[in-house]
mmCIF file of C-alpha atoms and ligand atoms in Angstrom:
data_model
loop_
_atom_site.group_PDB
_atom_site.id
_atom_site.type_symbol
_atom_site.label_atom_id
_atom_site.label_comp_id
_atom_site.label_asym_id
_atom_site.label_seq_id
_atom_site.Cartn_x
_atom_site.Cartn_y
_atom_site.Cartn_z
ATOM 1 C CA MET O 121 12.791 -18.412 -14.354
ATOM 2 C CA SER O 122 12.953 -14.633 -14.557
ATOM 3 C CA ALA O 123 15.270 -13.230 -11.910
ATOM 4 C CA ARG O 124 14.036 -9.650 -12.377
ATOM 5 C CA PRO O 125 10.496 -9.771 -13.712
ATOM 6 C CA GLU O 126 10.346 -5.975 -14.024
ATOM 7 C CA MET O 127 12.918 -6.286 -16.814
ATOM 8 C CA ALA O 128 11.136 -6.837 -20.113
ATOM 9 C CA VAL O 129 14.258 -6.950 -22.282
ATOM 10 C CA SER O 130 17.918 -6.844 -21.426
ATOM 11 C CA LEU O 131 21.275 -7.046 -23.131
ATOM 12 C CA GLU O 132 24.360 -7.759 -21.054
ATOM 13 C CA GLU O 133 27.743 -7.085 -22.618
ATOM 14 C CA VAL O 134 26.434 -8.167 -26.003
ATOM 15 C CA ARG O 135 28.824 -8.371 -28.918
ATOM 16 C CA ARG O 136 27.893 -9.138 -32.494
ATOM 17 C CA ALA O 137 29.988 -8.766 -35.612
ATOM 18 C CA PHE O 138 29.292 -9.439 -39.264
ATOM 19 C CA GLY O 139 32.666 -10.320 -40.683
ATOM 20 C CA LYS O 140 34.818 -7.269 -39.967
ATOM 21 C CA ALA O 141 31.852 -5.022 -39.166
ATOM 22 C CA GLN O 142 31.368 -4.831 -35.414
ATOM 23 C CA ALA O 143 27.667 -4.068 -35.147
ATOM 24 C CA LEU O 144 27.547 -4.211 -31.322
ATOM 25 C CA ARG O 145 30.673 -3.844 -29.184
ATOM 26 C CA GLY O 146 29.623 -4.974 -25.712
ATOM 27 C CA VAL O 147 26.237 -3.341 -25.230
ATOM 28 C CA SER O 148 24.322 -3.514 -21.953
ATOM 29 C CA LEU O 149 20.852 -2.044 -21.706
ATOM 30 C CA SER O 150 17.567 -2.783 -20.023
ATOM 31 C CA VAL O 151 13.985 -2.102 -20.980
ATOM 32 C CA HIS O 152 11.667 -1.951 -17.970
ATOM 33 C CA ALA O 153 8.208 -3.475 -18.099
ATOM 34 C CA GLY O 154 5.559 -0.958 -19.101
ATOM 35 C CA GLU O 155 7.801 1.736 -20.551
ATOM 36 C CA VAL O 156 8.547 3.201 -23.958
ATOM 37 C CA TYR O 157 12.259 2.697 -24.483
ATOM 38 C CA GLY O 158 13.864 4.549 -27.355
ATOM 39 C CA LEU O 159 16.912 3.074 -29.040
ATOM 40 C CA VAL O 160 18.274 6.226 -30.631
ATOM 41 C CA GLY O 161 21.167 6.402 -33.049
ATOM 42 C CA PRO O 162 22.173 7.234 -36.606
ATOM 43 C CA ASP O 163 22.268 4.767 -39.512
ATOM 44 C CA GLY O 164 24.718 1.971 -38.896
ATOM 45 C CA ALA O 165 24.718 2.449 -35.096
ATOM 46 C CA GLY O 166 23.541 -1.122 -34.515
ATOM 47 C CA LYS O 167 19.816 -0.603 -33.814
ATOM 48 C CA THR O 168 18.515 -3.299 -36.138
ATOM 49 C CA THR O 169 21.123 -5.772 -34.943
ATOM 50 C CA ALA O 170 20.066 -5.144 -31.330
ATOM 51 C CA ILE O 171 16.411 -5.649 -32.215
ATOM 52 C CA ARG O 172 17.093 -8.846 -34.147
ATOM 53 C CA LEU O 173 18.994 -10.186 -31.135
ATOM 54 C CA MET O 174 16.107 -9.273 -28.810
ATOM 55 C CA ALA O 175 13.682 -11.043 -31.124
ATOM 56 C CA GLY O 176 15.829 -14.180 -31.130
ATOM 57 C CA LEU O 177 16.514 -13.892 -34.852
ATOM 58 C CA LEU O 178 20.273 -13.629 -34.304
ATOM 59 C CA LEU O 179 22.688 -15.147 -31.811
ATOM 60 C CA PRO O 180 25.171 -12.886 -30.018
ATOM 61 C CA ASP O 181 28.874 -13.662 -30.421
ATOM 62 C CA SER O 182 29.104 -13.180 -26.661
ATOM 63 C CA GLY O 183 27.026 -11.722 -23.853
ATOM 64 C CA LYS O 184 23.475 -12.385 -22.771
ATOM 65 C CA VAL O 185 20.094 -11.444 -24.229
ATOM 66 C CA ARG O 186 16.919 -11.837 -22.190
ATOM 67 C CA LEU O 187 13.290 -11.350 -23.158
ATOM 68 C CA LEU O 188 10.944 -11.465 -20.143
ATOM 69 C CA GLY O 189 13.707 -13.314 -18.344
ATOM 70 C CA GLU O 190 14.088 -15.994 -21.011
ATOM 71 C CA ASP O 191 16.469 -16.675 -23.869
ATOM 72 C CA PRO O 192 14.601 -15.507 -26.985
ATOM 73 C CA THR O 193 16.494 -17.982 -29.201
ATOM 74 C CA ASP O 194 15.175 -20.933 -27.181
ATOM 75 C CA THR O 195 12.654 -22.459 -29.584
ATOM 76 C CA ARG O 196 11.048 -24.443 -26.750
ATOM 77 C CA SER O 197 10.327 -21.340 -24.700
ATOM 78 C CA PRO O 198 6.803 -19.889 -24.927
ATOM 79 C CA VAL O 199 8.305 -16.422 -24.471
ATOM 80 C CA ARG O 200 8.431 -15.928 -28.236
ATOM 81 C CA GLU O 201 4.642 -15.794 -28.266
ATOM 82 C CA SER O 202 4.816 -12.743 -25.972
ATOM 83 C CA LEU O 203 6.764 -10.833 -28.577
ATOM 84 C CA GLY O 204 5.565 -8.600 -31.382
ATOM 85 C CA LEU O 205 7.947 -7.291 -34.034
ATOM 86 C CA VAL O 206 7.559 -4.483 -36.553
ATOM 87 C CA PRO O 207 10.686 -4.806 -38.716
ATOM 88 C CA GLN O 208 12.398 -1.906 -40.420
ATOM 89 C CA ARG O 209 11.844 -3.078 -43.969
ATOM 90 C CA ASN O 210 8.495 -3.608 -45.599
ATOM 91 C CA THR O 211 7.217 -6.963 -44.529
ATOM 92 C CA LEU O 212 3.608 -6.912 -45.665
ATOM 93 C CA TYR O 213 2.294 -8.417 -48.873
ATOM 94 C CA GLY O 214 1.957 -5.495 -51.260
ATOM 95 C CA ASP O 215 -0.508 -7.228 -53.525
ATOM 96 C CA LEU O 216 -2.766 -8.259 -50.647
ATOM 97 C CA SER O 217 -5.339 -5.851 -49.258
ATOM 98 C CA VAL O 218 -5.316 -4.495 -45.708
ATOM 99 C CA GLY O 219 -7.904 -7.101 -44.683
ATOM 100 C CA GLU O 220 -6.061 -9.930 -46.445
ATOM 101 C CA ASN O 221 -2.762 -9.026 -44.772
ATOM 102 C CA LEU O 222 -4.443 -9.118 -41.366
ATOM 103 C CA ARG O 223 -6.003 -12.496 -42.140
ATOM 104 C CA PHE O 224 -2.700 -13.863 -43.406
ATOM 105 C CA PHE O 225 -0.839 -12.895 -40.212
ATOM 106 C CA ALA O 226 -3.702 -14.127 -38.027
ATOM 107 C CA ARG O 227 -3.312 -17.560 -39.653
ATOM 108 C CA LEU O 228 0.440 -17.492 -39.053
ATOM 109 C CA PHE O 229 -0.192 -16.775 -35.374
ATOM 110 C CA GLY O 230 -2.866 -19.484 -35.243
ATOM 111 C CA LEU O 231 -5.724 -17.238 -34.142
ATOM 112 C CA SER O 232 -9.195 -18.792 -34.135
ATOM 113 C CA GLN O 233 -11.713 -17.246 -36.542
ATOM 114 C CA ARG O 234 -13.623 -15.726 -33.636
ATOM 115 C CA ASP O 235 -10.534 -14.305 -31.984
ATOM 116 C CA PHE O 236 -9.383 -12.947 -35.338
ATOM 117 C CA GLU O 237 -12.643 -11.156 -36.031
ATOM 118 C CA GLU O 238 -12.666 -9.556 -32.608
ATOM 119 C CA ARG O 239 -9.032 -8.526 -32.855
ATOM 120 C CA ARG O 240 -9.408 -7.290 -36.427
ATOM 121 C CA ALA O 241 -12.257 -4.975 -35.405
ATOM 122 C CA GLN O 242 -10.232 -3.583 -32.478
ATOM 123 C CA LEU O 243 -7.085 -3.070 -34.528
ATOM 124 C CA LEU O 244 -8.855 -1.478 -37.488
ATOM 125 C CA ASP O 245 -10.493 0.833 -35.004
ATOM 126 C CA ILE O 246 -7.327 1.968 -33.198
ATOM 127 C CA THR O 247 -5.345 2.343 -36.428
ATOM 128 C CA ARG O 248 -8.297 4.002 -38.197
ATOM 129 C CA LEU O 249 -7.744 1.708 -41.162
ATOM 130 C CA GLY O 250 -11.356 0.516 -41.136
ATOM 131 C CA ARG O 251 -12.254 2.445 -44.298
ATOM 132 C CA PHE O 252 -9.321 0.967 -46.209
ATOM 133 C CA THR O 253 -9.693 -2.782 -45.723
ATOM 134 C CA GLU O 254 -10.010 -3.362 -49.486
ATOM 135 C CA ARG O 255 -6.984 -1.251 -50.384
ATOM 136 C CA ARG O 256 -3.813 -3.060 -51.433
ATOM 137 C CA ALA O 257 -0.934 -2.617 -49.001
ATOM 138 C CA ASP O 258 1.336 -1.201 -51.706
ATOM 139 C CA ALA O 259 -1.242 1.535 -52.377
ATOM 140 C CA LEU O 260 -1.173 2.795 -48.770
ATOM 141 C CA SER O 261 0.637 5.963 -47.690
ATOM 142 C CA GLY O 262 3.821 5.524 -45.623
ATOM 143 C CA GLY O 263 1.998 6.219 -42.372
ATOM 144 C CA MET O 264 -0.900 3.891 -43.158
ATOM 145 C CA TYR O 265 1.488 1.148 -44.200
ATOM 146 C CA LYS O 266 3.303 1.379 -40.855
ATOM 147 C CA LYS O 267 -0.005 1.283 -39.013
ATOM 148 C CA LEU O 268 -0.964 -1.871 -40.874
ATOM 149 C CA ALA O 269 2.403 -3.449 -40.032
ATOM 150 C CA LEU O 270 1.763 -2.489 -36.419
ATOM 151 C CA ALA O 271 -1.755 -3.999 -36.502
ATOM 152 C CA CYS O 272 -0.363 -7.253 -37.939
ATOM 153 C CA ALA O 273 2.260 -7.408 -35.157
ATOM 154 C CA LEU O 274 -0.408 -6.876 -32.493
ATOM 155 C CA LEU O 275 -2.837 -9.589 -33.616
ATOM 156 C CA HIS O 276 -1.604 -12.154 -31.088
ATOM 157 C CA ARG O 277 -1.622 -9.657 -28.188
ATOM 158 C CA PRO O 278 2.115 -9.520 -27.439
ATOM 159 C CA ARG O 279 3.367 -8.189 -24.088
ATOM 160 C CA VAL O 280 6.515 -6.724 -25.576
ATOM 161 C CA LEU O 281 6.595 -4.936 -28.904
ATOM 162 C CA LEU O 282 9.807 -4.151 -30.787
ATOM 163 C CA LEU O 283 9.489 -1.481 -33.479
ATOM 164 C CA ASP O 284 12.415 -0.839 -35.794
ATOM 165 C CA GLU O 285 12.258 2.730 -37.125
ATOM 166 C CA PRO O 286 8.448 2.806 -37.287
ATOM 167 C CA THR O 287 8.406 6.534 -38.095
ATOM 168 C CA ASN O 288 11.017 6.513 -40.844
ATOM 169 C CA GLY O 289 9.504 7.760 -44.086
ATOM 170 C CA VAL O 290 6.319 8.850 -42.331
ATOM 171 C CA ASP O 291 5.018 12.416 -42.648
ATOM 172 C CA PRO O 292 4.962 14.567 -39.470
ATOM 173 C CA VAL O 293 1.209 14.357 -38.909
ATOM 174 C CA SER O 294 1.137 10.576 -39.268
ATOM 175 C CA ARG O 295 4.242 10.402 -37.110
ATOM 176 C CA ARG O 296 2.401 12.107 -34.278
ATOM 177 C CA GLU O 297 -0.593 9.820 -34.779
ATOM 178 C CA LEU O 298 1.651 6.790 -34.672
ATOM 179 C CA TRP O 299 3.198 7.967 -31.402
ATOM 180 C CA GLU O 300 -0.254 8.505 -29.901
ATOM 181 C CA LEU O 301 -1.116 4.970 -30.876
ATOM 182 C CA LEU O 302 2.037 3.694 -29.210
ATOM 183 C CA TYR O 303 1.225 5.527 -25.967
ATOM 184 C CA ALA O 304 -2.260 3.989 -26.011
ATOM 185 C CA LEU O 305 -0.653 0.535 -26.186
ATOM 186 C CA VAL O 306 1.642 1.296 -23.255
ATOM 187 C CA HIS O 307 -1.356 2.600 -21.337
ATOM 188 C CA GLU O 308 -2.827 -0.897 -21.736
ATOM 189 C CA GLY O 309 0.263 -2.414 -20.143
ATOM 190 C CA MET O 310 2.456 -3.207 -23.113
ATOM 191 C CA THR O 311 6.225 -2.653 -23.149
ATOM 192 C CA LEU O 312 7.652 -0.913 -26.204
ATOM 193 C CA LEU O 313 11.117 -0.648 -27.620
ATOM 194 C CA VAL O 314 11.257 1.787 -30.519
ATOM 195 C CA SER O 315 14.357 2.450 -32.579
ATOM 196 C CA THR O 316 14.748 5.776 -34.316
ATOM 197 C CA PRO O 317 17.423 7.800 -36.102
ATOM 198 C CA TYR O 318 15.492 10.992 -35.249
ATOM 199 C CA MET O 319 17.003 12.662 -32.200
ATOM 200 C CA ASP O 320 13.870 14.726 -31.590
ATOM 201 C CA GLU O 321 11.928 11.521 -30.928
ATOM 202 C CA ALA O 322 14.031 10.827 -27.832
ATOM 203 C CA ALA O 323 11.838 13.235 -25.868
ATOM 204 C CA ARG O 324 8.831 11.040 -26.639
ATOM 205 C CA CYS O 325 10.338 8.079 -24.762
ATOM 206 C CA HIS O 326 10.328 7.331 -21.040
ATOM 207 C CA ARG O 327 13.935 6.215 -21.270
ATOM 208 C CA VAL O 328 16.432 6.137 -24.089
ATOM 209 C CA GLY O 329 19.585 4.288 -24.978
ATOM 210 C CA LEU O 330 21.909 6.246 -27.249
ATOM 211 C CA LEU O 331 23.717 4.004 -29.671
ATOM 212 C CA HIS O 332 26.764 5.156 -31.605
ATOM 213 C CA MET O 333 28.962 2.865 -33.700
ATOM 214 C CA GLY O 334 27.939 -0.228 -31.803
ATOM 215 C CA GLU O 335 28.344 1.289 -28.352
ATOM 216 C CA LEU O 336 25.761 2.512 -25.879
ATOM 217 C CA ILE O 337 27.058 5.979 -25.037
ATOM 218 C CA ALA O 338 24.278 6.900 -22.599
ATOM 219 C CA GLU O 339 21.071 5.554 -21.134
ATOM 220 C CA GLY O 340 18.357 7.196 -19.086
ATOM 221 C CA ASP O 341 15.469 9.626 -18.897
ATOM 222 C CA PRO O 342 15.818 11.941 -21.924
ATOM 223 C CA ARG O 343 14.833 15.008 -19.874
ATOM 224 C CA GLU O 344 17.453 14.139 -17.276
ATOM 225 C CA LEU O 345 20.120 13.576 -19.951
ATOM 226 C CA ALA O 346 19.244 16.876 -21.599
ATOM 227 C CA ARG O 347 19.319 18.724 -18.274
ATOM 228 C CA ARG O 348 22.747 17.293 -17.504
ATOM 229 C CA HIS O 349 23.962 18.682 -20.830
ATOM 230 C CA GLY O 350 22.278 22.008 -20.256
ATOM 231 C CA VAL O 351 19.976 21.801 -23.265
ATOM 232 C CA ALA O 352 16.232 21.446 -23.794
ATOM 233 C CA ALA O 353 14.959 17.893 -24.263
ATOM 234 C CA SER O 354 13.591 19.072 -27.605
ATOM 235 C CA ASN O 355 17.183 19.730 -28.694
ATOM 236 C CA PHE O 356 18.332 16.199 -28.103
ATOM 237 C CA GLU O 357 20.701 16.281 -31.039
ATOM 238 C CA ALA O 358 22.942 18.528 -28.927
ATOM 239 C CA VAL O 359 23.044 15.893 -26.186
ATOM 240 C CA PHE O 360 24.008 13.226 -28.662
ATOM 241 C CA LEU O 361 26.703 15.296 -30.327
ATOM 242 C CA SER O 362 28.162 16.347 -27.002
ATOM 243 C CA LEU O 363 28.362 12.705 -25.891
ATOM 244 C CA VAL O 364 29.969 11.666 -29.177
ATOM 245 C CA GLU O 365 32.509 14.469 -28.880
ATOM 246 C CA LYS O 366 33.348 13.505 -25.318
ATOM 247 C CA ARG O 367 33.741 9.892 -26.317
ATOM 248 C CA ASP O 368 35.911 10.621 -29.337
ATOM 249 C CA GLY O 369 37.886 13.192 -27.377
ATOM 250 C CA GLY O 370 38.495 10.569 -24.711
ATOM 251 C CA ARG O 371 39.699 8.177 -27.383
ATOM 252 C CA ALA O 372 42.084 10.715 -28.863
ATOM 253 C CA ALA O 373 43.534 11.510 -25.436
HETATM 254 N N1 ADP M 163 23.767 -8.963 -42.160
HETATM 255 C C1 ADP M 163 24.790 -8.119 -42.148
HETATM 256 N N2 ADP M 163 25.893 -8.336 -42.876
HETATM 257 C C2 ADP M 163 26.941 -7.503 -42.836
HETATM 258 N N3 ADP M 163 26.981 -6.368 -42.098
HETATM 259 C C3 ADP M 163 25.911 -6.090 -41.359
HETATM 260 C C4 ADP M 163 24.759 -6.936 -41.344
HETATM 261 N N4 ADP M 163 23.842 -6.386 -40.498
HETATM 262 C C5 ADP M 163 24.407 -5.262 -40.031
HETATM 263 N N5 ADP M 163 25.628 -5.072 -40.532
HETATM 264 C C6 ADP M 163 26.546 -3.954 -40.209
HETATM 265 O O1 ADP M 163 26.491 -3.720 -38.820
HETATM 266 C C7 ADP M 163 26.432 -2.331 -38.526
HETATM 267 C C8 ADP M 163 25.148 -2.003 -37.774
HETATM 268 O O2 ADP M 163 24.045 -2.207 -38.641
HETATM 269 P P1 ADP M 163 22.541 -2.088 -38.159
HETATM 270 O O3 ADP M 163 22.342 -2.907 -36.948
HETATM 271 O O4 ADP M 163 21.694 -2.396 -39.330
HETATM 272 O O5 ADP M 163 22.461 -0.535 -37.784
HETATM 273 P P2 ADP M 163 21.211 0.471 -37.790
HETATM 274 O O6 ADP M 163 19.974 -0.350 -37.736
HETATM 275 O O7 ADP M 163 21.410 1.319 -36.579
HETATM 276 O O8 ADP M 163 21.313 1.276 -39.045
HETATM 277 C C9 ADP M 163 26.564 -1.626 -39.858
HETATM 278 O O9 ADP M 163 27.931 -1.331 -40.062
HETATM 279 C C10 ADP M 163 26.089 -2.664 -40.850
HETATM 280 O O10 ADP M 163 26.684 -2.478 -42.101
HETATM 281 MG MG1 MG M 164 18.319 -0.379 -38.898
#
């Protein structure tokens, strides 16, 4: 039933409030199949709310959310099986080992023993966690913990992966490693939406959506956005601040 199959995820005029807090104020954005889309914005911008809506964990107050052309809240739709989610907060079992966490999530996803073993070997290989299978999750470094969360979210071979601040609290070297891992996934045909509060990570994405106080203030190729603002893509903070100023200036006028 997907009208535009090249669209992996889309929000159309989506609004969502929590009591008086307006988390999203009519946001429209689209993630194309096969790209790395960065949802960039400071704390409180609405990133997690957007991701929870995309994952079908929340209903919008109004507007439309589509995941591979389907409604992600439709419990009868198989589209949910195409989705992988790495939430912002720690979601692994700290007192289970790396191997036990993988097994636990494989059971949740209903993987056969054979499929699990094959997948486990692949995922331990790409995340380089193979030497740490006996280590408890709560004894992993920040970067290793995120890689394990990523491995758990990839067990069932999703087509679309949503990652909520995967690099937050991760040291710079592990951050780069994590990004390399993400590119490898996209190279295999996966679609990625990554949220981040770090402006410098915008340049790592094919396209970005800049979220500020529940509004999408810009969307596009980060290099193109930077060029339009006359700054280097590596200085993306300047783009963001300039857009915020323009927006607030417009409001004041
Ligand atoms: N469950 C909730 N209850 C009340 N307020 C919420 C809830 N979730 C989000 N909010 C509010 O919505 C806004 C956006 O939050 P969030 O989506 O978590 O932003 P981000 O992930 O970008 O930090 C914030 O003002 C936050 O306080
Ligand atoms: Mg968040």
